[in-house]
Tab-separated table of C-alpha atoms in Angstrom:
chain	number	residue	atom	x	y	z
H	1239	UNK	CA	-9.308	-19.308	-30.032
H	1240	UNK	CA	-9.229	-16.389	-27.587
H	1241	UNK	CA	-7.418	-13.790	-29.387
H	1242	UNK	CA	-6.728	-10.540	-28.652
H	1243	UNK	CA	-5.288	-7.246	-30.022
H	1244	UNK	CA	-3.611	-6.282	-27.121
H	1245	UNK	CA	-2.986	-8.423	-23.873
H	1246	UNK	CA	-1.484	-6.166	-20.785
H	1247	UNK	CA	0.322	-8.374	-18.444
H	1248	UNK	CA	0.578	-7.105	-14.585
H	1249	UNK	CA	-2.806	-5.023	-12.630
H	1250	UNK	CA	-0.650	-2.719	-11.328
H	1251	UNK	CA	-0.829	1.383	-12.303
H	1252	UNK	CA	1.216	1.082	-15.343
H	1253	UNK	CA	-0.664	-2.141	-16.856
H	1254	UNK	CA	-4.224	-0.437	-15.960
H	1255	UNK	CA	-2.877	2.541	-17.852
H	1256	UNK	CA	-1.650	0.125	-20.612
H	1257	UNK	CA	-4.850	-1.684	-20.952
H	1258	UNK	CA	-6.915	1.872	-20.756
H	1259	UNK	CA	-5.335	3.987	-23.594
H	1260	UNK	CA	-5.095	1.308	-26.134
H	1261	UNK	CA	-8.433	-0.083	-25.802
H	1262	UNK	CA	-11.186	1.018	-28.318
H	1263	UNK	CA	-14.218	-0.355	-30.418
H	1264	UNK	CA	-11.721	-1.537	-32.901
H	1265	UNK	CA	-8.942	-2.971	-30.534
H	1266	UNK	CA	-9.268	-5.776	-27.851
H	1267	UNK	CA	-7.732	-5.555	-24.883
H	1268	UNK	CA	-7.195	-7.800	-22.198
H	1269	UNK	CA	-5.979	-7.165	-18.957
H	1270	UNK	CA	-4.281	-9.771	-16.760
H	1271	UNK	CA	-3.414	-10.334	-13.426
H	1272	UNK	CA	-1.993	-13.284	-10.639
H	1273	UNK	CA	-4.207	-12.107	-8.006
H	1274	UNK	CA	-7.990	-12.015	-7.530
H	1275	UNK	CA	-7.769	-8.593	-5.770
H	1276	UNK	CA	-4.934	-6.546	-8.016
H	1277	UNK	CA	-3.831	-3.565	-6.031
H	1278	UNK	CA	-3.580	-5.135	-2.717
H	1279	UNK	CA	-1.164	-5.580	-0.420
H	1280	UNK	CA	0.089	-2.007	-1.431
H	1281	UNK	CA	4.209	-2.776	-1.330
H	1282	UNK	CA	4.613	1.238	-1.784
H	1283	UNK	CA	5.310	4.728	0.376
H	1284	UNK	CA	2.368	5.950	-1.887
H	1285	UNK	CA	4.139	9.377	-2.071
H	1286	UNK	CA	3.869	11.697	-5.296
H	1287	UNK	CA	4.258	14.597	-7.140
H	1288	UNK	CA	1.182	16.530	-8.831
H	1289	UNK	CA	3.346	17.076	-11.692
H	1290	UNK	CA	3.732	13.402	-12.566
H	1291	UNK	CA	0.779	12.463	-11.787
H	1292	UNK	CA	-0.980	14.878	-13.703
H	1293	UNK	CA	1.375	14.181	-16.860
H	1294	UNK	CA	-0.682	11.091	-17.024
H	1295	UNK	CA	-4.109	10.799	-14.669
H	1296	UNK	CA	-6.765	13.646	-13.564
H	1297	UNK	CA	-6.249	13.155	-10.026
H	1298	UNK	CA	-9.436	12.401	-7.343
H	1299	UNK	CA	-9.706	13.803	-4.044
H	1300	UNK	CA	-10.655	10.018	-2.919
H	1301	UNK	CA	-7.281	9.165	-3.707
H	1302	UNK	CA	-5.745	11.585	-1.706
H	1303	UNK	CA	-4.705	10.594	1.734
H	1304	UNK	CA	-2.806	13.437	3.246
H	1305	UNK	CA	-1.056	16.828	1.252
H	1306	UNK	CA	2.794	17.197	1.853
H	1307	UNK	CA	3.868	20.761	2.939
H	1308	UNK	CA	7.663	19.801	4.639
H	1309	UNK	CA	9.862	17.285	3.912
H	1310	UNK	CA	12.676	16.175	6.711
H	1311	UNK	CA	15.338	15.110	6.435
H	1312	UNK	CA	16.967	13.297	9.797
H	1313	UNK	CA	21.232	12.808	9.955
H	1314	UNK	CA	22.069	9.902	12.322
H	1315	UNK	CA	22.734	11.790	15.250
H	1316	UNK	CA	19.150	13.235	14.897
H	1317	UNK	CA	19.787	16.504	12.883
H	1318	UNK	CA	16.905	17.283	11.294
H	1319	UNK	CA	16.780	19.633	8.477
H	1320	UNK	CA	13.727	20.709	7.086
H	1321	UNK	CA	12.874	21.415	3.826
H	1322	UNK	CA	9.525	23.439	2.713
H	1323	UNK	CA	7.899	21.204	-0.432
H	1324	UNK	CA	8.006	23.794	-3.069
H	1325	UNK	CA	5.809	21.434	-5.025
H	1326	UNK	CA	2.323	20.306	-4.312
H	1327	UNK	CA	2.648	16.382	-3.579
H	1328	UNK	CA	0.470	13.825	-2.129
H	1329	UNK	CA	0.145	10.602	-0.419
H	1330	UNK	CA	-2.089	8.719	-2.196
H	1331	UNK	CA	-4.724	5.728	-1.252
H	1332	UNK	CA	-3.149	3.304	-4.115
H	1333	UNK	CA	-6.056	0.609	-3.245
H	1334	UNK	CA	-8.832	3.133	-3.938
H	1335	UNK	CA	-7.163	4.445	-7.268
H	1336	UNK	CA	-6.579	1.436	-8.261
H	1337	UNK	CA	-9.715	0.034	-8.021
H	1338	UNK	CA	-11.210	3.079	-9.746
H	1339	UNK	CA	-8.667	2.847	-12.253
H	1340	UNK	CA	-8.894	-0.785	-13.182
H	1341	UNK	CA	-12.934	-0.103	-13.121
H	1342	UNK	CA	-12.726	2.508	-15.474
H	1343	UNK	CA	-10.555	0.439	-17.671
H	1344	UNK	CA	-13.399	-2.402	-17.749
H	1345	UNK	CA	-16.164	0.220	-18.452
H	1346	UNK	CA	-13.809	1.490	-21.307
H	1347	UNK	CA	-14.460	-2.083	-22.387
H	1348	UNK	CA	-10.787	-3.819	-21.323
H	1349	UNK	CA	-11.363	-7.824	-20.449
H	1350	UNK	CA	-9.901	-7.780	-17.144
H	1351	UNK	CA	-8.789	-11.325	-16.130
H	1352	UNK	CA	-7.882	-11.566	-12.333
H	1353	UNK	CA	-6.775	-14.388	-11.025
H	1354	UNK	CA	-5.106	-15.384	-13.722
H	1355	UNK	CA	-0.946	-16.558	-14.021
H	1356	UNK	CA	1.069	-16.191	-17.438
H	1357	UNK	CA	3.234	-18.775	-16.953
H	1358	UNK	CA	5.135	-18.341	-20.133
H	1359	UNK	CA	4.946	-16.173	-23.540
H	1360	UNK	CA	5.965	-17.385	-26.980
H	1361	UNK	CA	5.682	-16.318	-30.188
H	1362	UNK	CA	3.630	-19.058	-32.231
H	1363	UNK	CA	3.313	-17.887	-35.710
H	1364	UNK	CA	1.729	-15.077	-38.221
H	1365	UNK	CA	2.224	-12.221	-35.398
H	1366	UNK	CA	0.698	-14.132	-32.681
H	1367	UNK	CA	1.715	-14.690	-29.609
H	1368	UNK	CA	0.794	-17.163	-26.840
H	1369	UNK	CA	-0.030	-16.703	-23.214
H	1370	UNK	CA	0.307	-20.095	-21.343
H	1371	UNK	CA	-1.831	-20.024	-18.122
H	1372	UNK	CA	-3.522	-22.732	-15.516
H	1373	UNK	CA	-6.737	-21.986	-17.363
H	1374	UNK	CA	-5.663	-22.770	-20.719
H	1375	UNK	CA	-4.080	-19.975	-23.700
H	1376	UNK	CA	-4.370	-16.238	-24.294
H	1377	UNK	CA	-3.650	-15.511	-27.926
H	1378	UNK	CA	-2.622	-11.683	-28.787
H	1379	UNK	CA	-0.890	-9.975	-31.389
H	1380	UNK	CA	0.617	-7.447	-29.302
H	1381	UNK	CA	1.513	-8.157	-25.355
H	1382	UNK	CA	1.955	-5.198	-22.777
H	1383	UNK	CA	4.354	-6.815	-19.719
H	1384	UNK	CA	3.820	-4.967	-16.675
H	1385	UNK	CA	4.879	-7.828	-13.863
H	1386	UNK	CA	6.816	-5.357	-12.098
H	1387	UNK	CA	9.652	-6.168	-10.053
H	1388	UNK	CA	9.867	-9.514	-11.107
H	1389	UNK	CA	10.152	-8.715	-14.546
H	1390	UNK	CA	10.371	-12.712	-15.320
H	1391	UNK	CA	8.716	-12.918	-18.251
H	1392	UNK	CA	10.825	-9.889	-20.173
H	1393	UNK	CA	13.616	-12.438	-19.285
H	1394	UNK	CA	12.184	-15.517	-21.023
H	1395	UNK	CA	11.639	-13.350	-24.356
H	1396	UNK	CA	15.338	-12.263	-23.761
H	1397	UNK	CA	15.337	-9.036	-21.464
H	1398	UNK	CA	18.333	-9.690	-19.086
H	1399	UNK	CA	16.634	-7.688	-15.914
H	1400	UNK	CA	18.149	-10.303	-13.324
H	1401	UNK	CA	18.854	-7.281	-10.772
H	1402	UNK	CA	22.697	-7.044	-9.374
H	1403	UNK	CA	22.421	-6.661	-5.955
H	1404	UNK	CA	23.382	-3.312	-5.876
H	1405	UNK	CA	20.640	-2.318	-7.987
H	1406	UNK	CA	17.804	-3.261	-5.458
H	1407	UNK	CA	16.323	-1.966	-2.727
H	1408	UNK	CA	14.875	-4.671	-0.544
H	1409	UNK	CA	12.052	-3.316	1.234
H	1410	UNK	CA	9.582	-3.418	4.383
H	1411	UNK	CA	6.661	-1.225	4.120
H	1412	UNK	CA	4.635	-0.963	7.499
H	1413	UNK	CA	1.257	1.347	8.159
H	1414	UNK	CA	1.070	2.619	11.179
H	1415	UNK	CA	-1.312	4.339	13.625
H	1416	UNK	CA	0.012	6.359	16.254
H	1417	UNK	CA	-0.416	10.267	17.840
H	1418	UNK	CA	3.072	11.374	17.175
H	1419	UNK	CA	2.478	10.849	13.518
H	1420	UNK	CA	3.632	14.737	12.357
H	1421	UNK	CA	0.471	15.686	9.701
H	1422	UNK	CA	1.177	16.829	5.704
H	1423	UNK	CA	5.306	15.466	6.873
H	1424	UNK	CA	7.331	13.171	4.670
H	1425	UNK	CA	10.707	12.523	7.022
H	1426	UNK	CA	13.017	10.816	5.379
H	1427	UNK	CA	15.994	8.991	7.807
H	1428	UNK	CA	19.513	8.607	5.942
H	1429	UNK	CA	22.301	6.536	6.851
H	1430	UNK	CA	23.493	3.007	7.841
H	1431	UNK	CA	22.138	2.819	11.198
H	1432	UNK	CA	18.777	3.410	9.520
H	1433	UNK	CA	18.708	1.436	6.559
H	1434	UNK	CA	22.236	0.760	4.877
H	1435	UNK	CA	22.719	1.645	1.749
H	1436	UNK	CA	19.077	3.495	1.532
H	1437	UNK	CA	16.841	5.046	3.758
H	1438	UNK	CA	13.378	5.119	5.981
H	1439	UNK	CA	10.299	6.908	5.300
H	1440	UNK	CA	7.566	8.217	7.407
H	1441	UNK	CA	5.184	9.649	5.093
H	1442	UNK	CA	1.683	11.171	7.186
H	1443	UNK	CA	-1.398	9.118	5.778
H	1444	UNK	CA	-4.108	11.112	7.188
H	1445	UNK	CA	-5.436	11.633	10.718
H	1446	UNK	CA	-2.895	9.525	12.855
H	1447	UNK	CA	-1.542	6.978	10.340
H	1448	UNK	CA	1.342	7.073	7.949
H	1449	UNK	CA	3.180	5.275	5.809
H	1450	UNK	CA	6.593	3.702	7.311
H	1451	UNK	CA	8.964	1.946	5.443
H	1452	UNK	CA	12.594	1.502	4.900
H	1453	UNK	CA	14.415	0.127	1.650
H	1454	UNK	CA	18.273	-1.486	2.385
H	1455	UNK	CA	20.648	-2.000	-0.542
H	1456	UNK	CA	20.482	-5.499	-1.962
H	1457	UNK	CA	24.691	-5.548	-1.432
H	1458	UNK	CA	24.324	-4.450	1.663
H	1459	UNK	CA	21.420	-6.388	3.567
H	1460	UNK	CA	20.936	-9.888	4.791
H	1461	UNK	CA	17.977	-12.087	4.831
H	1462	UNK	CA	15.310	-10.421	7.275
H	1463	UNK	CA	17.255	-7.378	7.991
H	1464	UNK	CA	14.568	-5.103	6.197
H	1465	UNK	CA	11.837	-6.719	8.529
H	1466	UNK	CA	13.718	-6.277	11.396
H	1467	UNK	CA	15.195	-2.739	11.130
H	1468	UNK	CA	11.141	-1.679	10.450
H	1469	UNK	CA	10.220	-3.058	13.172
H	1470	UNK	CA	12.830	-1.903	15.863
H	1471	UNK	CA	12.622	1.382	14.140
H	1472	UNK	CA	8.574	1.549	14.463
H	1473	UNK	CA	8.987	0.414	18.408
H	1474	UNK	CA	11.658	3.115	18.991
H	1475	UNK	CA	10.136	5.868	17.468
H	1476	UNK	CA	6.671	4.927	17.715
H	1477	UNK	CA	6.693	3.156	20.814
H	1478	UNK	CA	2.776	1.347	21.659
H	1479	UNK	CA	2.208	1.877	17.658
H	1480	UNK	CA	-0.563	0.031	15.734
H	1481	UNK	CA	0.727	-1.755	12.658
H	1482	UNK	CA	-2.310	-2.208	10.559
H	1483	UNK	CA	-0.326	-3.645	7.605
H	1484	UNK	CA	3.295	-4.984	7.087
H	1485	UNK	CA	4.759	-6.241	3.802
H	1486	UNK	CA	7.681	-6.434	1.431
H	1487	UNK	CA	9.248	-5.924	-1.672
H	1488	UNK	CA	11.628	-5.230	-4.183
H	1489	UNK	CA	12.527	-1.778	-5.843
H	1490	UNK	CA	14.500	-2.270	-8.617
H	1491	UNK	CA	17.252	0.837	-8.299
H	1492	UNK	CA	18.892	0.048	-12.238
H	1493	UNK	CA	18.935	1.761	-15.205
H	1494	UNK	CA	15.419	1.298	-17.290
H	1495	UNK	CA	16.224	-1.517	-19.629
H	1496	UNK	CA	17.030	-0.642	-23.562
H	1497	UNK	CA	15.178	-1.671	-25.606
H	1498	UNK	CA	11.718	-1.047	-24.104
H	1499	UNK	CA	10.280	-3.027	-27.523
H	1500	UNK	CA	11.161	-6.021	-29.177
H	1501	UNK	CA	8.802	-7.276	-31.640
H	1502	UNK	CA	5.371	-7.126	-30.267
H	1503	UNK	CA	6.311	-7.044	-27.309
H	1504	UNK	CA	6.772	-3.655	-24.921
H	1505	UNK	CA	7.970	-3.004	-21.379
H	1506	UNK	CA	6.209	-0.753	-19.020
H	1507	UNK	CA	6.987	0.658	-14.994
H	1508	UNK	CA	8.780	-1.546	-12.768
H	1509	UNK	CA	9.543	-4.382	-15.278
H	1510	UNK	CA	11.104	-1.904	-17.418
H	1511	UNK	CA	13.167	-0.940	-14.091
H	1512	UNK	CA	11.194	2.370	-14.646
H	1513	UNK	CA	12.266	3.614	-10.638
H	1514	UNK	CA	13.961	7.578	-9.374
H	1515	UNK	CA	17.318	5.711	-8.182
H	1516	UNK	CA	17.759	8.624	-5.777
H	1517	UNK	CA	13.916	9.207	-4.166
H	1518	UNK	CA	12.797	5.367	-4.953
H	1519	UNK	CA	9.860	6.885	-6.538
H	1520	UNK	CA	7.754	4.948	-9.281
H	1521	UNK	CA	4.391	5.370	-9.528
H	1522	UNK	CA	4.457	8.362	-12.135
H	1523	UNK	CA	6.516	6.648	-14.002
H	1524	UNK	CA	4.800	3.433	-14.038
H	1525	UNK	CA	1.781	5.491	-15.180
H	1526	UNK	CA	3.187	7.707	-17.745
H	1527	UNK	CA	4.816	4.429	-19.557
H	1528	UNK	CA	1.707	2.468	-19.278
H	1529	UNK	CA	-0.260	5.306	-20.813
H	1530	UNK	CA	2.495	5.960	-23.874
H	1531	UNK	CA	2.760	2.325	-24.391
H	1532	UNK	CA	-1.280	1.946	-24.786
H	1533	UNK	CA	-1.748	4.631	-27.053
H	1534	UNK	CA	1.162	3.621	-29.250
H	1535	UNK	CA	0.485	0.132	-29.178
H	1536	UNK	CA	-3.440	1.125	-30.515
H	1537	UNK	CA	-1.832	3.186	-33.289
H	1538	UNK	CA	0.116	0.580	-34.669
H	1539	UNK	CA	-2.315	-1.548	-35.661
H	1540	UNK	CA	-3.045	-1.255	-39.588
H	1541	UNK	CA	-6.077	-2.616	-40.481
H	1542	UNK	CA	-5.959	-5.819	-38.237
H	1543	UNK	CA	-1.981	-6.259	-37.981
H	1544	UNK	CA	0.305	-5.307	-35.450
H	1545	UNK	CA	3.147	-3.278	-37.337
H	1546	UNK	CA	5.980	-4.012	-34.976
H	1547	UNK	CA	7.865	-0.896	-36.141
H	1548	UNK	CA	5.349	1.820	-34.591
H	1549	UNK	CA	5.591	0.182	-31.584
H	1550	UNK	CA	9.534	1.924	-31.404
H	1551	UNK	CA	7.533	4.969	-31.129
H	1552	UNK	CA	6.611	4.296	-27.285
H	1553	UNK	CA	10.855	4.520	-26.566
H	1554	UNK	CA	11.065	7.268	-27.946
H	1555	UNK	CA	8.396	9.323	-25.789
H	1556	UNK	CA	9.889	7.496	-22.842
H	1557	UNK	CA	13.442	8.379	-23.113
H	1558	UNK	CA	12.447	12.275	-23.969
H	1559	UNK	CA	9.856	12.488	-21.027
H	1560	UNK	CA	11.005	10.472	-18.601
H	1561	UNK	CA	14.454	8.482	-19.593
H	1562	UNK	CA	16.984	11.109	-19.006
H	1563	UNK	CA	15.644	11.983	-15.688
H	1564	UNK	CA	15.686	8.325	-14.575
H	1565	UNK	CA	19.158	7.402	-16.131
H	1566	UNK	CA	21.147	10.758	-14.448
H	1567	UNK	CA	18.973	9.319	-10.917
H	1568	UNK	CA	21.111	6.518	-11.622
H	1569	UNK	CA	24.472	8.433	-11.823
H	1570	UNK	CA	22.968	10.021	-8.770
H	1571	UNK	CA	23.205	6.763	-6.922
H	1572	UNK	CA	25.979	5.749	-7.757
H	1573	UNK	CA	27.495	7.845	-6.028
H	1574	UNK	CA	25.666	8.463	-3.019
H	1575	UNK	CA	25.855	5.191	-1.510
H	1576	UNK	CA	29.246	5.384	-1.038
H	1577	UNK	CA	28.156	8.807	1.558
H	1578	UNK	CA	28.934	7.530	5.123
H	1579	UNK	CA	27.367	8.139	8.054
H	1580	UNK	CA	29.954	11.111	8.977
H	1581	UNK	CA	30.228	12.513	5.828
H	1582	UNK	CA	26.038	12.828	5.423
H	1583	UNK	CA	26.523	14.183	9.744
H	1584	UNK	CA	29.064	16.943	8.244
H	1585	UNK	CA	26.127	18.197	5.646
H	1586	UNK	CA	23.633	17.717	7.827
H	1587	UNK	CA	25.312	19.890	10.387
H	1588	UNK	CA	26.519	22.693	7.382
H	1589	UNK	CA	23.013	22.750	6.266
H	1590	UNK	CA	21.427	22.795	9.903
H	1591	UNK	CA	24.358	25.934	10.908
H	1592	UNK	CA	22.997	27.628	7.188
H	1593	UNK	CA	19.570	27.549	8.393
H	1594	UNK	CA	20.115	29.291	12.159
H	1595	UNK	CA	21.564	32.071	9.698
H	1596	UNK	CA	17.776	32.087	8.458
H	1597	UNK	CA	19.235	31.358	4.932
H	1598	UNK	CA	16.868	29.764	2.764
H	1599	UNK	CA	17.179	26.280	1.809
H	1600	UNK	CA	16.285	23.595	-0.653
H	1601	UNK	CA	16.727	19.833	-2.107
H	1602	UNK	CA	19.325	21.512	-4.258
H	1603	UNK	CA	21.375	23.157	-2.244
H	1604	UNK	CA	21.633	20.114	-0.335
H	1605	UNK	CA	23.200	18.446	-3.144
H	1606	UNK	CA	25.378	21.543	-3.756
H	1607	UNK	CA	26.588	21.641	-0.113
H	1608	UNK	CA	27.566	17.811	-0.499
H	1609	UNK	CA	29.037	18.266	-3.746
H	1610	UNK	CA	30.920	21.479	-2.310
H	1611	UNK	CA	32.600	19.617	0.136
H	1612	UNK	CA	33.136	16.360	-1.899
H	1613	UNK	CA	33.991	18.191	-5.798
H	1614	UNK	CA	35.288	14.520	-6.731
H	1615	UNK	CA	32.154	13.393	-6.219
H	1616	UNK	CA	30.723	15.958	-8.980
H	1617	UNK	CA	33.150	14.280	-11.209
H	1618	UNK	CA	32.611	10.850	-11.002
H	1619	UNK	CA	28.349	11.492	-11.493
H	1620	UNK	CA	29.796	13.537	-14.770
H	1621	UNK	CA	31.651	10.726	-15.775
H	1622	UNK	CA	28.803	8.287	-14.888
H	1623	UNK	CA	26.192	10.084	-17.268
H	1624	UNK	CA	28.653	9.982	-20.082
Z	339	UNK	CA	18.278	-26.660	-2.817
Z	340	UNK	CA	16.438	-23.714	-0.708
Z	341	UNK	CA	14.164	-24.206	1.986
Z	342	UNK	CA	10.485	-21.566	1.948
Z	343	UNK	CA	8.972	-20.887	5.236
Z	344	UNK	CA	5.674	-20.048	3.422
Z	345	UNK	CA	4.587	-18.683	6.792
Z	346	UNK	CA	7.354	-15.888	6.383
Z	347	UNK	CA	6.728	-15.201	3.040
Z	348	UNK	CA	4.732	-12.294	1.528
Z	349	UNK	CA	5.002	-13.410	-1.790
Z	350	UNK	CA	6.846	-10.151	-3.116
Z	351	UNK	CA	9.095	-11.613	-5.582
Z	352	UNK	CA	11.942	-9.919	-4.729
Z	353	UNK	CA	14.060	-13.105	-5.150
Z	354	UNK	CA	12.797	-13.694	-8.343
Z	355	UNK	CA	14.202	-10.636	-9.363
Z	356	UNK	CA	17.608	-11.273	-8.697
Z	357	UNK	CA	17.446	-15.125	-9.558
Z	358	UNK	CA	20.320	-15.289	-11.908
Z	359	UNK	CA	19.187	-18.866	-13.211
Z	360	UNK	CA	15.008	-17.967	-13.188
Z	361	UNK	CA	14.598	-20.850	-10.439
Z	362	UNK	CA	12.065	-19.288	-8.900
Z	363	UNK	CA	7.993	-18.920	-9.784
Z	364	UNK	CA	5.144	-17.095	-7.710
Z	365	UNK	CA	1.833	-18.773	-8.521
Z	366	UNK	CA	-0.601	-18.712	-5.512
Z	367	UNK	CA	3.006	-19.695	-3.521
Z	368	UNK	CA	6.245	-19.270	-4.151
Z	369	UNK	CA	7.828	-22.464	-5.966
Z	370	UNK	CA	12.037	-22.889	-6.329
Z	371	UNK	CA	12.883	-25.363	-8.810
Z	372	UNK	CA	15.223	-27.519	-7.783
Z	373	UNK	CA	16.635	-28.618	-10.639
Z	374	UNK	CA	17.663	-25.143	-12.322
Z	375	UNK	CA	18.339	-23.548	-8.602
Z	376	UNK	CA	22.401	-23.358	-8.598
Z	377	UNK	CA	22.188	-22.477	-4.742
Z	378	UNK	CA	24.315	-18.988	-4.745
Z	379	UNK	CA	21.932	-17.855	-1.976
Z	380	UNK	CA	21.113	-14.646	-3.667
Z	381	UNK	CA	17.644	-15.375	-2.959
Z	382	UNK	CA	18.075	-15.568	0.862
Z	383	UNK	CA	20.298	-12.473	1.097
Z	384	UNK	CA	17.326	-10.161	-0.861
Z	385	UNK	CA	14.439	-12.015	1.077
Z	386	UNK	CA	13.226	-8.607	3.457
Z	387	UNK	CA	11.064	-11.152	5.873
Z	388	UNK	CA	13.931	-13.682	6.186
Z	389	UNK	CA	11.484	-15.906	4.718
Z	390	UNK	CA	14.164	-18.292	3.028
Z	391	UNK	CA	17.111	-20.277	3.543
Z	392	UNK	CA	19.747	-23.639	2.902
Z	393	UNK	CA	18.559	-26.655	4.262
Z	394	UNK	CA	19.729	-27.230	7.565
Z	395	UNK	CA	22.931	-29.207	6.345
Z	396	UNK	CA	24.301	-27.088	4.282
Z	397	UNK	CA	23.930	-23.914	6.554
């Protein structure tokens, strides 16, 4: 029988981190993914912060693609406001730090298994559980899912993380080469005319390439519309552009799903719907949950059992680190799709007039400046976080 | 019953995620089970490459 201690489901940064913090001499871990090449296509703006990425991973300069200085934000009409990026941030090369990630995990002496589909989990019997795939059974006592958006197994051991549509972002991610590409720039585009219900990205990637991608609310899209908003987008603004890559995806825009552990089994990054509701960012969280739910999974184990109760431990870090944060993004959300295109012209415009005064601004008093002229709003996000 | 242009399709699972009945499985291609599939066409909606849609008699 193949058994393992631990069995990480999902290649992605928060199974790698999984599988790498709870290996050891005394615990095996196995590490399991669909594809023969994890970490590729990249479905991601591959934008983050050095302060949550350094809450979880010692950060390479071969990851790093390009640093942010300025953010932009564009209105509609065009307004665009920009705002210095107090924080250091980077746009990363996900396939490289992947690879190195996944390859560190192996030499820490994980059993990765590419190519590899978990078709189903179920508990058997005495703390096992069993991993139905094409190439026959994984046995573990303990199983890591990290199948990201999908999050289809969590449902079949009784998760319900079937996304509403409002609580998705469907997404088309495009790199592209072109001169006009503005260097160490993230612009973000808001409104309907954009991307209804979200927003596009243009996030430098070194030299002349960057990252551009749009996410449109699941309520509010319609099949293809992601696809072809990128791509009208990309030949308006980028006109002659090279599109080296172009793919999609799902960002699940919920609250992260209570409880992250039942049994033996724990919920890490985008399965967990582990995603900023208001920037769309993941990828620190994905790592910071994979890490916490490796090391407390390789606690729990007494001897050679699995004691389920530790593994409530891994919540707990979660929801003090991380969980707040993500639930008020939420709130957040909530109420800023309901901005329209004039009302997010009007702040764009306040702000813009603010800034010809030379008056200093930030991300904040962006939000303040909405909330100023909307004090309802402030309200309703109140009453949303209760 | 939902028809996969597996051309179109970038294997993203985004329709799996919103699947209210689990209908739908990503091995190396995307399979829709015909049998659990309820047809609500949340699937097609989500789909960012327009990769799915109702047979032609039902659209």
């Amino acid at each position: 029988m193949d058994l393992y201690d631990i069995a990480v489901i999902g290649a992605g940064p928060a199974g790698i981190m999984a599988a790498t913090h709870s290996v050891s001499e005394k615990r095996r871990v196995c590490l399991i993914d669909r594809k023969e090449k994890p970490g590729y296509p990249v479905r991601c703006g591959e934008a983050i912060g050095l302060k949550g990425f350094s809450a979880s991973v010692k950060i390479r300069k071969e990851w790093i693609k390009s640093r942010i200085k300025t953010m932009k934000l564009v209105s509609p009409s065009g307004i665009s406001i920009s705002v210095p990026n107090s924080y250091e941030g980077y746009v990363l090369d996900r396939e490289i730090m992947e690879r190195d990630l996944i390859n560190e995990a192996v030499s820490k002496g994980v059993y990765f298994l590419p190519k590899t589909t978990v078709t189903s989990v179920v508990y058997s019997e005495n703390g096992i559980y069993k991993c139905k795939t094409k190439n026959g059974e994984i046995f573990t006592k303990c199983v890591i899912l990290a199948e990201g958006v999908e999050s289809r197994l969590a449902r079949s051991l009784g998760w319900v993380t079937n996304l509403d549509l409002k609580d998705i972002h469907c997404c088309a991610f495009a790199r592209v080469i072109h001169p006009n590409i503005e260097p160490e720039t993230c612009y973000f585009y808001i409104g309907s005319s954009y991307a209804p219900g979200g927003y596009i990205w243009v996030f430098h990637r070194g030299e002349d390439c960057a990252n551009v991608g749009l996410g449109v609310l699941g309520s509010k899209t319609k099949a293809g519309l992601p696809k072809q908003l990128l791509l009208d987008f990309i030949n308006k603004k980028f006109p002659g552009a090279k599109i080296s890559e172009l793919h999609f995806g799902g960002v699940p825009m919920s609250k992260w799903k209570k409880p992250l552990v039942n049994k033996g089994v724990m919920l890490v990054g985008d399965c967990a719907r582990m995603v900023n509701c208001v920037s769309g960012a993941g990828i620190a969280y994905a790592l910071f949950s994979g890490k916490t739910a490796g090391e407390v999974a390789a606690k729990s184990f007494i001897g050679n059992e699995c004691k389920y109760e530790y593994l409530k431990e891994y919540e707990k870090k979660w929801n003090s680190f991380y969980g707040k944060q993500q639930i008020r993004s939420y709130s957040l959300k909530e109420t800023m799709v309901n901005f329209d295109d004039n009302f997010i012209e009007k702040i764009a415009s306040e702000i813009d007039l603010k800034i010809k005064k030379n008056k200093n601004i930030n991300i904040l008093s962006i939000f303040i400046k909405a909330f100023s002229l909307r004090p309802l709003m402030l309200l309703k996000v109140i009453k949303l976080l209760k | 019953m939902i028809d996969i242009d597996l051309f179109l399709c970038d294997k993203c699972g985004t329709c799996i995620s919103v699947c209210p009945v689990d209908a739908i499985l990503l091995e190396d291609l995307l399979k829709i089970d015909s049998e659990k599939c309820i047809s609500c066409g949340k699937c097609i909606k989500v789909c960012p490459s327009g990769a799915l849609k109702f047979p032609p008699d039902k659209s």
